[in-house]
Coordinates of C-alpha atoms in Angstrom, one line a residue:
X1 CA -14.7 -4.4 -12.6
X2 CA -14.1 -1.0 -11.7
X3 CA -10.8 0.5 -10.6
X4 CA -9.8 3.4 -8.6
X5 CA -6.4 4.8 -8.3
X6 CA -5.5 7.3 -5.5
X7 CA -2.2 9.0 -5.5
X8 CA -0.5 11.8 -3.4
X9 CA 0.1 13.6 -6.7
X10 CA -1.2 13.7 -10.2
X11 CA 2.1 12.3 -11.8
X12 CA 5.0 10.2 -10.7
X13 CA 7.8 12.4 -9.9
X14 CA 10.2 9.8 -9.4
X15 CA 11.1 7.2 -12.4
X16 CA 9.2 3.9 -12.1
X17 CA 11.1 0.8 -10.2
X18 CA 8.4 -1.5 -12.0
X19 CA 6.1 -0.5 -14.8
X20 CA 3.3 -3.0 -16.0
X21 CA 1.4 -1.7 -19.3
X22 CA -1.6 -3.4 -20.5
X23 CA -0.4 -6.6 -19.0
X24 CA -2.7 -9.8 -19.3
X25 CA -1.6 -12.8 -17.6
X26 CA -2.8 -16.4 -16.9
X27 CA -2.1 -20.1 -17.4
X28 CA -3.1 -21.5 -20.7
X29 CA -6.9 -20.6 -21.3
X30 CA -7.2 -19.3 -17.6
X31 CA -6.8 -15.6 -17.4
X32 CA -5.8 -14.3 -13.9
X33 CA -5.8 -10.5 -14.8
X34 CA -5.9 -8.8 -18.0
X35 CA -4.7 -5.3 -19.4
X36 CA -3.2 -4.4 -16.0
X37 CA -1.3 -1.1 -16.0
X38 CA 0.7 -0.4 -12.6
X39 CA 3.5 1.6 -11.5
X40 CA 5.7 1.2 -8.5
X41 CA 7.9 4.4 -7.9
X42 CA 11.6 3.8 -7.1
X43 CA 12.1 3.7 -3.4
X44 CA 8.4 2.9 -2.5
X45 CA 7.4 0.6 0.1
X46 CA 4.1 -1.0 -0.9
X47 CA 2.1 -3.8 0.0
X48 CA -0.4 -5.8 -2.2
X49 CA -3.5 -7.0 -0.5
X50 CA -6.4 -9.2 -1.8
X51 CA -8.5 -12.3 -1.0
X52 CA -7.0 -15.8 -1.8
X53 CA -6.6 -16.9 -5.3
X54 CA -6.9 -13.2 -6.5
X55 CA -3.8 -13.2 -8.6
X56 CA -1.3 -11.5 -6.2
X57 CA 1.3 -14.2 -6.6
X58 CA 0.9 -14.2 -10.3
X59 CA 1.4 -10.7 -10.3
X60 CA 4.7 -11.0 -8.5
X61 CA 5.7 -13.9 -10.7
X62 CA 5.0 -11.6 -13.7
X63 CA 7.4 -8.8 -12.2
X64 CA 10.1 -11.4 -11.4
X65 CA 10.0 -12.6 -14.9
X66 CA 9.2 -16.2 -13.9
X67 CA 5.8 -15.9 -15.3
X68 CA 5.8 -14.6 -18.9
X69 CA 2.6 -12.0 -19.6
X70 CA 0.4 -13.4 -22.3
X71 CA 0.4 -9.6 -23.6
X72 CA 1.4 -6.4 -22.6
X73 CA 4.9 -4.8 -21.5
X74 CA 6.9 -5.3 -18.1
X75 CA 9.9 -3.0 -17.2
X76 CA 12.1 -2.7 -14.3
X77 CA 13.8 0.7 -13.9
X78 CA 12.9 1.3 -17.7
X79 CA 14.4 -2.0 -19.1
X80 CA 13.0 -5.2 -20.2
X81 CA 13.1 -8.1 -17.9
X82 CA 15.5 -10.0 -20.0
X83 CA 18.1 -6.9 -19.9
X84 CA 18.1 -6.9 -16.2
X85 CA 21.2 -8.2 -14.7
X86 CA 20.9 -11.1 -12.1
X87 CA 20.7 -10.0 -8.5
X88 CA 19.0 -6.6 -9.1
X89 CA 15.8 -8.4 -7.9
X90 CA 15.9 -9.9 -4.4
X91 CA 13.3 -12.3 -3.8
X92 CA 11.7 -13.8 -0.6
X93 CA 9.2 -16.8 -1.0
X94 CA 6.4 -17.9 1.1
X95 CA 7.9 -19.9 4.2
X96 CA 5.1 -22.5 3.3
X97 CA 6.6 -23.0 0.0
X98 CA 10.1 -24.4 1.4
X99 CA 11.0 -28.0 2.3
X100 CA 12.6 -27.4 5.6
X101 CA 13.8 -31.4 5.5
X102 CA 16.4 -30.5 3.3
X103 CA 19.7 -30.4 5.2
X104 CA 21.1 -27.0 4.9
X105 CA 22.3 -24.4 7.7
X106 CA 21.4 -20.8 7.8
X107 CA 24.7 -19.7 6.5
X108 CA 24.4 -22.0 3.4
X109 CA 20.9 -20.6 2.7
X110 CA 22.1 -17.1 2.5
X111 CA 24.8 -18.0 0.4
X112 CA 22.7 -19.5 -2.1
X113 CA 21.9 -15.9 -3.0
X114 CA 25.2 -15.5 -4.6
X115 CA 24.4 -18.4 -7.1
X116 CA 23.2 -16.8 -10.1
X117 CA 23.4 -19.8 -12.5
X118 CA 26.7 -18.3 -14.2
X119 CA 29.2 -18.9 -11.5
X120 CA 31.8 -21.2 -12.5
X121 CA 33.5 -21.3 -9.0
X122 CA 31.5 -23.1 -6.4
X123 CA 33.0 -22.0 -3.2
X124 CA 32.1 -18.6 -1.7
X125 CA 35.1 -16.2 -1.4
X126 CA 35.9 -14.6 1.4
X127 CA 34.4 -11.4 0.6
X128 CA 31.1 -13.2 0.2
X129 CA 31.4 -14.7 3.6
X130 CA 32.1 -11.3 5.4
X131 CA 28.9 -10.1 3.4
X132 CA 26.8 -13.0 4.7
X133 CA 28.2 -12.6 8.3
X134 CA 27.6 -8.8 8.3
X135 CA 24.0 -9.4 7.1
X136 CA 23.5 -11.9 9.8
X137 CA 24.6 -9.5 12.5
X138 CA 22.3 -6.8 11.1
X139 CA 19.4 -9.1 10.8
X140 CA 20.1 -10.7 14.4
X141 CA 20.7 -14.2 13.2
X142 CA 24.5 -14.4 13.6
X143 CA 24.4 -16.9 16.2
X144 CA 22.1 -19.3 14.0
X145 CA 24.6 -19.4 10.9
X146 CA 25.5 -22.7 11.8
X147 CA 22.3 -24.3 12.9
X148 CA 20.2 -26.4 10.6
X149 CA 17.4 -24.2 9.0
X150 CA 14.9 -26.6 10.2
X151 CA 16.0 -26.0 13.8
X152 CA 15.3 -22.3 13.8
X153 CA 12.1 -20.4 14.6
X154 CA 9.6 -18.9 12.2
X155 CA 11.1 -15.6 12.5
X156 CA 14.7 -16.6 12.2
X157 CA 14.0 -18.5 8.9
X158 CA 12.0 -15.4 7.4
X159 CA 15.3 -13.0 8.5
X160 CA 17.5 -16.0 6.7
X161 CA 15.7 -15.8 3.5
X162 CA 15.8 -12.0 3.7
X163 CA 19.4 -12.1 4.1
X164 CA 19.7 -14.6 1.0
X165 CA 17.7 -11.9 -1.1
X166 CA 19.7 -9.0 0.2
X167 CA 23.4 -10.4 -0.5
X168 CA 23.7 -8.9 -3.9
X169 CA 22.6 -5.7 -3.0
X170 CA 19.3 -5.5 -4.9
X171 CA 17.5 -2.6 -6.2
X172 CA 14.2 -4.2 -5.9
X173 CA 13.0 -6.5 -2.9
X174 CA 10.1 -8.6 -3.6
X175 CA 8.5 -10.8 -0.8
X176 CA 5.5 -13.1 -0.9
X177 CA 3.5 -13.2 2.3
X178 CA 6.6 -12.3 4.5
X179 CA 4.3 -12.2 7.7
X180 CA 2.7 -15.6 7.3
X181 CA 3.5 -18.4 9.4
X182 CA 5.3 -16.4 12.3
X183 CA 4.0 -15.1 15.6
X184 CA 2.7 -11.5 16.0
X185 CA 6.1 -10.1 17.6
X186 CA 7.9 -11.5 14.7
X187 CA 5.6 -9.9 12.2
X188 CA 6.1 -6.4 13.5
X189 CA 9.9 -7.1 13.7
X190 CA 10.1 -8.0 10.0
X191 CA 8.0 -5.2 8.9
X192 CA 10.2 -2.7 11.1
X193 CA 13.3 -4.4 9.6
X194 CA 11.7 -3.9 5.9
X195 CA 11.1 -0.3 6.7
X196 CA 14.8 0.2 7.8
X197 CA 15.8 -1.6 4.6
X198 CA 13.5 0.7 2.4
X199 CA 14.8 3.9 4.3
X200 CA 18.2 3.1 2.4
X201 CA 16.6 3.5 -1.0
X202 CA 15.7 -0.3 -1.9
X203 CA 12.3 -0.5 -3.4
X204 CA 10.2 -2.9 -1.6
X205 CA 7.0 -4.9 -3.0
X206 CA 5.2 -7.4 -0.7
X207 CA 1.9 -9.3 -0.6
X208 CA 0.0 -9.9 2.6
X209 CA -3.2 -10.8 4.1
X210 CA -2.7 -8.7 7.2
X211 CA -4.3 -5.4 6.6
X212 CA -3.8 -4.3 10.1
X213 CA 0.0 -4.8 9.7
X214 CA -0.4 -2.9 6.5
X215 CA -2.1 -0.1 8.0
X216 CA 0.8 0.2 10.8
X217 CA 3.7 -0.3 8.7
X218 CA 3.4 0.6 5.1
X219 CA 3.1 3.8 3.4
X220 CA 1.4 2.7 0.2
X221 CA -1.1 -0.1 -0.3
X222 CA -2.3 -1.8 -3.5
X223 CA -5.8 -3.4 -3.4
X224 CA -5.9 -6.3 -6.1
X225 CA -8.5 -8.6 -7.1
X226 CA -7.6 -10.1 -10.4
X227 CA -6.9 -6.3 -11.4
X228 CA -6.3 -3.0 -9.7
X229 CA -9.1 -2.0 -7.2
X230 CA -7.3 1.0 -5.9
X231 CA -3.8 2.3 -4.7
X232 CA -2.7 5.0 -2.5
X233 CA -2.3 5.7 1.4
X234 CA -3.7 3.2 3.8
X235 CA -5.6 6.1 5.3
X236 CA -7.2 6.9 2.0
X237 CA -7.6 3.2 0.5
X238 CA -9.0 1.5 3.8
X239 CA -12.4 2.4 3.4
X240 CA -15.7 0.4 3.6
X241 CA -16.2 0.5 -0.1
X242 CA -12.8 -0.1 -1.6
X243 CA -12.3 -3.2 1.0
X244 CA -15.7 -4.6 0.2
X245 CA -15.0 -4.2 -3.5
X246 CA -11.6 -5.9 -2.8
X247 CA -12.6 -8.8 -0.6
X248 CA -16.4 -9.0 -1.5
X249 CA -17.5 -9.5 2.1
X250 CA -18.4 -7.4 5.1
X251 CA -15.6 -5.1 6.1
X252 CA -15.6 -3.3 9.5
X253 CA -13.2 -0.3 10.1
X254 CA -12.9 1.4 13.6
X255 CA -11.0 4.5 13.3
X256 CA -9.6 6.8 16.1
X257 CA -7.6 9.7 15.3
X258 CA -4.8 8.5 13.3
X259 CA -5.4 4.8 14.1
X260 CA -7.8 2.3 12.9
X261 CA -8.8 -1.5 13.2
X262 CA -9.8 -3.5 10.3
X263 CA -12.1 -6.7 10.9
X264 CA -13.7 -8.8 8.3
X265 CA -17.0 -10.5 8.7
X266 CA -20.3 -9.2 10.7
X267 CA -19.6 -7.5 13.9
X268 CA -20.4 -9.2 17.1
X269 CA -22.8 -7.4 19.7
X270 CA -22.9 -8.7 23.3
X271 CA -26.0 -7.9 25.3
X272 CA -25.6 -6.9 28.9
X273 CA -24.9 -9.8 31.3
X274 CA -23.3 -11.9 28.4
X275 CA -19.5 -12.6 28.5

């Protein structure tokens, strides 16, 4: 499979927050992607797009260190994953992977972000509670802190898990499908919020199926299908050729000045007189 990388410069001026070199990943004899080389610059706000079961989640697990590569090197800020202190990476899982029957409040969900496994004292300090309350205020979920997480909306749940990922002031924030399972209004609110967080210097990497949301909100996109297809600015990357190679199906792109709409499948034409 051919790859094409598009960059605004010939070389990366800023040091890489994430660097994968000749990485092969898989599960037993099943190879998901092989000899992948990919860099995410510090301070970047990037989205990974691609079809279902194309290796996006495996790529995130490899970066997070929860999935060991079969070969190759993974570095975060120039360091091996084993040398990275806990809390440097904040992670927000897919909402669909969470068991909402677990009896826990929104505040308790956020506090879980402090538990790194090396903690001796189980109760949160006053400073930690203040940090949770400050984040809850900022993310608009302060009034939900005492509610059971199961009784909150999809957007509130997403913000609670985002707060959990942010409590340790991570340098890298990784999110797996943060716009899935929430309505359109909540999708845009979450992406605007992530843009604000990114403006403070936090590198953000997320996966998503929503190409139009990526086009509207993210400055950098990575097209992935069991390997790198292309990366660059949405206006450069979202072409019929690249998206067809990424998704393997018909892609329709409607452009108007600096705006464009992306649709999958064959366009529908209505004859005169039809609804």
